Short mmCIF file of C-alpha atoms and ligand atoms in Angstrom, two decimals:
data_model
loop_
_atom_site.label_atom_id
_atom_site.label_comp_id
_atom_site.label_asym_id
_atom_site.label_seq_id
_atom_site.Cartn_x
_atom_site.Cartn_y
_atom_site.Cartn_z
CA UNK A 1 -14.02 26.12 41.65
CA UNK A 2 -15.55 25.57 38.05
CA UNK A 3 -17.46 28.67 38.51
CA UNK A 4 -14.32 30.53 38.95
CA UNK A 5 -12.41 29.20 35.61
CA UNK A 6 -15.19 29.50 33.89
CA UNK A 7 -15.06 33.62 34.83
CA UNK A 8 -11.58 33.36 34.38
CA UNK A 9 -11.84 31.81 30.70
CA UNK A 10 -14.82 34.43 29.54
CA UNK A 11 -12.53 37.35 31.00
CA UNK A 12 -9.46 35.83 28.88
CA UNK A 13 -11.39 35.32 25.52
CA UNK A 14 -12.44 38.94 25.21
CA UNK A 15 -8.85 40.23 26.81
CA UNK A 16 -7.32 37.65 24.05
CA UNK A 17 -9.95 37.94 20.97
CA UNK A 18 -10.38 34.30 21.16
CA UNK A 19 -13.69 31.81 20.23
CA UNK A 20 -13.23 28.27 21.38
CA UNK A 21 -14.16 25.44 19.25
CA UNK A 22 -15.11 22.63 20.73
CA UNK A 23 -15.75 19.22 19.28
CA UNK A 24 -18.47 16.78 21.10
CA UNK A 25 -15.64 14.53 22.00
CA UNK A 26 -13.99 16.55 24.46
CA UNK A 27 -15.54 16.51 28.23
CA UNK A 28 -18.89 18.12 29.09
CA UNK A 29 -17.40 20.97 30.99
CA UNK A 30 -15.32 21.53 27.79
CA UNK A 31 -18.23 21.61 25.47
CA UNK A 32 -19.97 23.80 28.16
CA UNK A 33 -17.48 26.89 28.27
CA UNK A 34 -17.33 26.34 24.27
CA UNK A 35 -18.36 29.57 22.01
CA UNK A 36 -19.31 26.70 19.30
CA UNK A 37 -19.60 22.83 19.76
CA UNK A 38 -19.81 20.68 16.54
CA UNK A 39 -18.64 18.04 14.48
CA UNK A 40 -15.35 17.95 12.48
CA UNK A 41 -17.32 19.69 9.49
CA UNK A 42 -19.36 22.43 11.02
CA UNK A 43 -16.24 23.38 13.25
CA UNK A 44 -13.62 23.22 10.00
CA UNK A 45 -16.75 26.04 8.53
CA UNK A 46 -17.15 28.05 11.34
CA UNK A 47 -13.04 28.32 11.84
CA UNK A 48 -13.23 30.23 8.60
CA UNK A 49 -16.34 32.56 9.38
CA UNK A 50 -15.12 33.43 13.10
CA UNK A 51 -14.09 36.96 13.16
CA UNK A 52 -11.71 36.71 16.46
CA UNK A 53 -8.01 36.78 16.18
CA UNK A 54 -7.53 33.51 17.96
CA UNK A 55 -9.07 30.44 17.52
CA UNK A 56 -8.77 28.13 20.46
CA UNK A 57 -9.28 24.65 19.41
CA UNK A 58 -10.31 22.23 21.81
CA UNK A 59 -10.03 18.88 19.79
CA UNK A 60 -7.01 16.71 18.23
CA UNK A 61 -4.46 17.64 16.31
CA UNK A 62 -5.91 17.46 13.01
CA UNK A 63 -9.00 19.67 13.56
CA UNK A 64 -6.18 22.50 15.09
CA UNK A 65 -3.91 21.88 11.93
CA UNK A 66 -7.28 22.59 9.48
CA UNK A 67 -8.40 25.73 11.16
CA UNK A 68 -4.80 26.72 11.24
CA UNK A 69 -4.31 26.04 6.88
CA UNK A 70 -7.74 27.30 7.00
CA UNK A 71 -7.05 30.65 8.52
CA UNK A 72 -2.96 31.17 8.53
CA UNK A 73 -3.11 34.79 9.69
CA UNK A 74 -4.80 33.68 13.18
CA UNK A 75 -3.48 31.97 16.04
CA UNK A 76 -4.58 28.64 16.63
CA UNK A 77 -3.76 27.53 20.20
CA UNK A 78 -4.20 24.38 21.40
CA UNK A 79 -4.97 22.92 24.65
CA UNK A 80 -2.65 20.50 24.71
CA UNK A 81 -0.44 20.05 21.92
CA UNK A 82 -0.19 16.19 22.36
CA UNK A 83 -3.68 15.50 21.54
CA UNK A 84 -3.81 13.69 18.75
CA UNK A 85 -6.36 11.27 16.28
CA UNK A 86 -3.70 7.90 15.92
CA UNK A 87 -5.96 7.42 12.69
CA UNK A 88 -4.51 10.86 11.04
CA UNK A 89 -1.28 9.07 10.62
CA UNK A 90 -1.99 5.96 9.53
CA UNK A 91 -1.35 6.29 5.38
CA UNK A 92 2.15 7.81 3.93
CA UNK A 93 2.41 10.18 1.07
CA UNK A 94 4.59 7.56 -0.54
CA UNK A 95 1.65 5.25 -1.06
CA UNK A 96 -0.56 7.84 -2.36
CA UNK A 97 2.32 8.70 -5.05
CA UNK A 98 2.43 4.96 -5.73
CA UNK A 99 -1.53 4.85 -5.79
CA UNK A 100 -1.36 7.44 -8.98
CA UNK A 101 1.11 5.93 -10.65
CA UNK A 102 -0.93 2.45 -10.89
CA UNK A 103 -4.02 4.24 -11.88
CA UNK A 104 -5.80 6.73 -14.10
CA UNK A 105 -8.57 8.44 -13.87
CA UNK A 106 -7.99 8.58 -9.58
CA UNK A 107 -9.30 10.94 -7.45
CA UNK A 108 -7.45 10.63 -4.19
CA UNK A 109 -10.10 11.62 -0.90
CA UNK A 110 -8.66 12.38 2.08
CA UNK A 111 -11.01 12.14 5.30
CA UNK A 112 -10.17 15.71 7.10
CA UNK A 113 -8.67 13.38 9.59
CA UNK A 114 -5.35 13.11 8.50
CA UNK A 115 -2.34 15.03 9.13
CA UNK A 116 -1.96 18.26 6.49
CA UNK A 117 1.38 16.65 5.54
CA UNK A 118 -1.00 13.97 4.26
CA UNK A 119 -3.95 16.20 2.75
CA UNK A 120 -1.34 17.83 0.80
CA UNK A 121 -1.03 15.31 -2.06
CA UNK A 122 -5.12 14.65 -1.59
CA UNK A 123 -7.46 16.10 -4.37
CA UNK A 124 -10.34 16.62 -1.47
CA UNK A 125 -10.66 16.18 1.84
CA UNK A 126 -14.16 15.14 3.15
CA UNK A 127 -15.73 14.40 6.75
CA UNK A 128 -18.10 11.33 7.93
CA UNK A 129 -21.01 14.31 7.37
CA UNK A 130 -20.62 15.49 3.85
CA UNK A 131 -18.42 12.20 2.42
CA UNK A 132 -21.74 10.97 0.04
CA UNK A 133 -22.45 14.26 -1.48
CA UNK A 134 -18.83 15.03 -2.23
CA UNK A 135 -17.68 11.71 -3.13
CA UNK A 136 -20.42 10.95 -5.64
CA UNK A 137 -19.98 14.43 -7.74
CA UNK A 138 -16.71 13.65 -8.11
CA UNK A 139 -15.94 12.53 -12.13
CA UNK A 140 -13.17 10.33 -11.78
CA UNK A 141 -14.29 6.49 -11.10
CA UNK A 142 -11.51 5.23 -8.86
CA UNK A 143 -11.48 7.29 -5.98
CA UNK A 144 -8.61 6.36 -3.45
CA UNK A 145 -9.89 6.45 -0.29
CA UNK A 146 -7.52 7.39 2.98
CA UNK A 147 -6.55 6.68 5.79
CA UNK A 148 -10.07 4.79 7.16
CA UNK A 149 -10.94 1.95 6.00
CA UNK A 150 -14.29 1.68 7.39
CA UNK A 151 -15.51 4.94 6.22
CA UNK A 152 -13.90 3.96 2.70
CA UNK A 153 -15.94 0.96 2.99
CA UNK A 154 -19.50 2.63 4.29
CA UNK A 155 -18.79 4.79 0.73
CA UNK A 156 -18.16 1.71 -1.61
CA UNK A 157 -21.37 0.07 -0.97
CA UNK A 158 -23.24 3.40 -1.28
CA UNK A 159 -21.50 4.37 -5.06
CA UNK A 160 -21.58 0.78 -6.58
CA UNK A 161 -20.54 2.55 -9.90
CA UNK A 162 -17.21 3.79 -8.75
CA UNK A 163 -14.12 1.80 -7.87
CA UNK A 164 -12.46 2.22 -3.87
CA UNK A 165 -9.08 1.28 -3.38
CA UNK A 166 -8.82 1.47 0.43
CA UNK A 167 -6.35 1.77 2.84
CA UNK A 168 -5.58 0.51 6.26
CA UNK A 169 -6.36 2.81 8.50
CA UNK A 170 -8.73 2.98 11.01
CA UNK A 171 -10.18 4.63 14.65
CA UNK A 172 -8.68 2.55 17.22
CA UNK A 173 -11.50 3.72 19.45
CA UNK A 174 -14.46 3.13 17.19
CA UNK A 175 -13.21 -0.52 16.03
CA UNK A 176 -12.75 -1.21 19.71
CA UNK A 177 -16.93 -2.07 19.15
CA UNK A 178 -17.12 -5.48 18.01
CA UNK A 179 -20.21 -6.93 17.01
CA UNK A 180 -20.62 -9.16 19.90
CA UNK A 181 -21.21 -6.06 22.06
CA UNK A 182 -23.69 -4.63 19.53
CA UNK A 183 -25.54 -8.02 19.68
CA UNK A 184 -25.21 -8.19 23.34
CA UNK A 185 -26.39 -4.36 23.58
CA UNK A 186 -29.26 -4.84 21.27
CA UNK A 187 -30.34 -8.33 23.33
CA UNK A 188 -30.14 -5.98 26.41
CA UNK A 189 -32.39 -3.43 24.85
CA UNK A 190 -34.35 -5.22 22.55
CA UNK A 191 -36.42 -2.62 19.69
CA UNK A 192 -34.35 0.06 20.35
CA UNK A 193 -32.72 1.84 17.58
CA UNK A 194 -28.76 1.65 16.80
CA UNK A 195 -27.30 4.78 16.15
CA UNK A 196 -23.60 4.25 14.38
CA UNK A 197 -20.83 6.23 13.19
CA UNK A 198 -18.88 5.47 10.11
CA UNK A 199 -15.74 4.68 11.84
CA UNK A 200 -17.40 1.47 13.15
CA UNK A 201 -16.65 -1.20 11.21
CA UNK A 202 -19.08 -3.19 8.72
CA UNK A 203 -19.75 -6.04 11.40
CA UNK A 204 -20.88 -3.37 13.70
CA UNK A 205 -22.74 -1.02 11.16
CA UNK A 206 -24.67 -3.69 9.59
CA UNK A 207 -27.05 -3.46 13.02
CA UNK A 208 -27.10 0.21 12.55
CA UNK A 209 -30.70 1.75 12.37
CA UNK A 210 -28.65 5.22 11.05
CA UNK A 211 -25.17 6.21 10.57
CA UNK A 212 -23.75 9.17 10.46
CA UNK A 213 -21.43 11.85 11.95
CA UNK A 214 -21.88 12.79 15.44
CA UNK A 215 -23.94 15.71 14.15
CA UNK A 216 -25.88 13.54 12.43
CA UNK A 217 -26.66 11.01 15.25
CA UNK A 218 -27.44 14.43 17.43
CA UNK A 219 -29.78 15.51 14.89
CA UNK A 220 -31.35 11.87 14.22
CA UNK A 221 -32.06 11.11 18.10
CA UNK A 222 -33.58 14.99 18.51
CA UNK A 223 -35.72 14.59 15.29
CA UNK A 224 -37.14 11.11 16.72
CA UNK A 225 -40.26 10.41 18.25
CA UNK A 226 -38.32 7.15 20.17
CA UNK A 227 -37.44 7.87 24.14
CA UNK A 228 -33.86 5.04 23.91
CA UNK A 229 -31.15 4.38 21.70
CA UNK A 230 -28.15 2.42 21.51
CA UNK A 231 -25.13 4.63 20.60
CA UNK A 232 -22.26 2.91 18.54
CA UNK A 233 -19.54 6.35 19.18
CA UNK A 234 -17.61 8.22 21.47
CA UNK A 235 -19.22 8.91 24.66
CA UNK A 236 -18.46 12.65 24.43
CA UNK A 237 -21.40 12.76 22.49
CA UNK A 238 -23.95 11.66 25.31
CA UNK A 239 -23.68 14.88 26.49
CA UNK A 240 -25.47 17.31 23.71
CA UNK A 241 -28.14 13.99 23.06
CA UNK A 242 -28.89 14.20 26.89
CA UNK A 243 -29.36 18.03 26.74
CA UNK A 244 -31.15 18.25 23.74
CA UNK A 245 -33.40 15.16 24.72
CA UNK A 246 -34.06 15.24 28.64
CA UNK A 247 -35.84 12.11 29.27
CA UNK A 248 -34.15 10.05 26.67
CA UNK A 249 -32.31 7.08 27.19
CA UNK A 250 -28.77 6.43 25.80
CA UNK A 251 -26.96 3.31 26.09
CA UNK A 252 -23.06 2.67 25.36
CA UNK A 253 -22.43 -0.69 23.37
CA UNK A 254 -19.77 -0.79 25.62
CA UNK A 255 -17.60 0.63 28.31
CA UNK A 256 -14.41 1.49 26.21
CA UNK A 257 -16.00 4.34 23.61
CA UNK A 258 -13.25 6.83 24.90
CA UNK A 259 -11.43 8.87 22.45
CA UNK A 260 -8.14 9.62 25.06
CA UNK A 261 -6.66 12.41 22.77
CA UNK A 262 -9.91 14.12 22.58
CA UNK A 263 -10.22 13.84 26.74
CA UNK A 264 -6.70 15.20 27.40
CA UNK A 265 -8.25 18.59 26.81
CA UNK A 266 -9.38 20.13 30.23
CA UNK A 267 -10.55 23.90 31.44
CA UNK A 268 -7.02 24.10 33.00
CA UNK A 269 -5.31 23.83 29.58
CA UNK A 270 -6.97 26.42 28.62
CA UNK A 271 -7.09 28.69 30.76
CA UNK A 272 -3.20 28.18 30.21
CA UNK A 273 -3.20 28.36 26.65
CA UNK A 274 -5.09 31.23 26.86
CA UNK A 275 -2.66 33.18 29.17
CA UNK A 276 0.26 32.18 27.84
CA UNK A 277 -0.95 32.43 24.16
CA UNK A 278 0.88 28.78 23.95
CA UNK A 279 0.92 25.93 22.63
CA UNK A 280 0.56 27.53 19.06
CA UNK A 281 -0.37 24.76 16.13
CA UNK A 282 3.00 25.86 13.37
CA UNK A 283 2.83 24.70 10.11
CA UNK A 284 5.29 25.88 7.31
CA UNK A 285 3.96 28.27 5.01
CA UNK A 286 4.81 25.46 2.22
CA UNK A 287 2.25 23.09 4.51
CA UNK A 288 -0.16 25.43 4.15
CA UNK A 289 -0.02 26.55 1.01
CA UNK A 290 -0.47 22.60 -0.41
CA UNK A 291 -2.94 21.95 2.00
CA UNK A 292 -5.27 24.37 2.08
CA UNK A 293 -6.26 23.69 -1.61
CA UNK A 294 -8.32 19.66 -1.13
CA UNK A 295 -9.99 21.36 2.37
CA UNK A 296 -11.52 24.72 0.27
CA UNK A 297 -12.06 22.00 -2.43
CA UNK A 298 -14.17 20.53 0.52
CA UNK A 299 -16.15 23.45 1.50
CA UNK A 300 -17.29 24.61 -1.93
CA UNK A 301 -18.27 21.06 -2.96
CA UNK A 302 -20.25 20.40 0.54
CA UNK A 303 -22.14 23.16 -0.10
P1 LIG B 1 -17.22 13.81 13.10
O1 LIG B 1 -16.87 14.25 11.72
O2 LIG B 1 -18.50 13.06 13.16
O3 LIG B 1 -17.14 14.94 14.05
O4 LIG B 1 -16.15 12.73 13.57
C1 LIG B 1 -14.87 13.08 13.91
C2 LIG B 1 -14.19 11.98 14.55
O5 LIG B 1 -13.06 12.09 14.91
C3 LIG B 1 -14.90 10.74 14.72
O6 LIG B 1 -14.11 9.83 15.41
FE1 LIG B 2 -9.40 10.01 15.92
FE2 LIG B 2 -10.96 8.02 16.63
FE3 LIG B 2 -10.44 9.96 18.39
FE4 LIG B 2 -12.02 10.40 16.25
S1 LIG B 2 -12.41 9.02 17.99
S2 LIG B 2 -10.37 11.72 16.99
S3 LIG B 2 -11.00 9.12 14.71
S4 LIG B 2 -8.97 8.49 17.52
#
């Protein structure tokens, strides 16, 4: 039966011009029919180097809306249109307005997962993979940091000469990991590393061995020489570590690292999407226009 959509979806991509992105949150047999599988960073880059007509983005809403402000002349279908990132609403562009009134010298930093009615009135967007680089060549010294909190935080105590105002935001799946599983996780595996993303929050990440983005947990646990890890992320991920290391271990702090917008995307969807050229991501040309500017700002400065 899988055999048989994945024909089907390899016969539609060349009928359709279409690449599918895929981020490593969305299931295995997603990632596995996927021209490209990355984080939120490599997949916003290769969006704009893809040649195809359509993109087909298999990931939330956010990462459809980017590739979409990022390449306004293609079609960006999505899966299903209702999956979303609950964290890429959670600041208004009223408080930004009211953050530059109260301060000068602000450079407002938008992490790329926000909505583009949000990245609009940002100066840069940045992901959990380029965030240090970009945030510490910036020249202003108070850098508003939105919507997540924890990432905001993770920065602060990296660029002790710049002042974070942070907002409230936050992954509801990544601070579902309290640090009572990670202490419980590490007393089940004692000595073995802790592998965190930046959405975790401090009580969690201060037990973390490395954090970074899911590329750069991929890239950590391949580089190693150890054979088990403790993985403080979205399970999605288990899937490239397990193929690029066959033989490793990895262990879930717990059993509730499910990102349920990334998992509503499924081979069905898109075979749907696909033949229907539907659900499109729309954004006005206005949203585009004032987007577009912090996420290029992004890619030069990432560099
Ligand atoms: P990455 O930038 O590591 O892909 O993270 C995206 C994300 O949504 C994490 O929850
Ligand atoms: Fe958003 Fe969290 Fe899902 Fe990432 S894991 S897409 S931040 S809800």
């Amino acid at each position: 039966m899988e055999n048989r959509i994945t024909e089907k979806i390899a016969r539609l991509k060349t009928e359709k011009d279409a690449v599918i992105l895929a981020h490593y949150y969305v299931p295995a047999e997603v990632q596995d029919i996927a021209d490209y599988v990355g984080d939120s960073y490599a997949l916003a880059k290769i969006a704009t180097a893809a040649p195809q007509k359509v993109i087909c983005f298999a990931g939330v809403s956010f990462m459809g809306e980017s590739a979409k402000v990022l390449n306004p002349d293609k079609t960006v279908l999505m899966p299903d249109i209702t999956a979303d990132c609950p964290m890429a609403h959670m600041v208004t562009p009223q408080e930004i307005l009211d953050m530059r009134t109260k301060y000068d010298d602000l450079a407002v930093v938008c992490y790329i997962n926000s909505m583009a009615e949000i990245k609009q009135y940002a100066d840069v967007c940045v992901t959990s993979s380029n965030a240090v680089k970009i945030v510490s060549a910036l020249p202003q010294k108070n850098i508003f940091f939105i919507p997540d909190r924890n990432l905001g935080q993770f920065l602060a105590a990296k660029m002790p000469e710049k002042n974070f105002i942070l907002n409230q935001g936050h992954c509801p799946i990544h601070v579902r990991i309290k640090e009572e599983h990670i202490l419980k996780a590490k007393a089940d595996h004692p000595g073995i590393k802790v592998l965190a993303h930046p959405e975790c929050t401090p009580e969690v990440l201060q037990h973390a061995d490395y954090i970074g983005s899911t590329a750069g947990i991929i890239d950590f646990a391949t580089a190693s020489a150890d054979t088990e890890f403790i993985i403080a992320t979205e399970t999605g991920v288990f899937y490239e570590l397990e193929k690029r290391n066959p033989g490793t271990k990895f262990y879930p702090v717990m059993d509730q690292q499910l990102c349920e917008g990334m998992k509503k995307v499924t081979l069905e969807k898109i075979v749907a999407a696909l033949e229907n050229m539907e659900p499109v991501m729309e954004l006005s040309a206005d949203e585009i226009q004032k987007s577009k500017a912090p996420l290029q700002k992004m890619l030069e400065l990432a560099k």
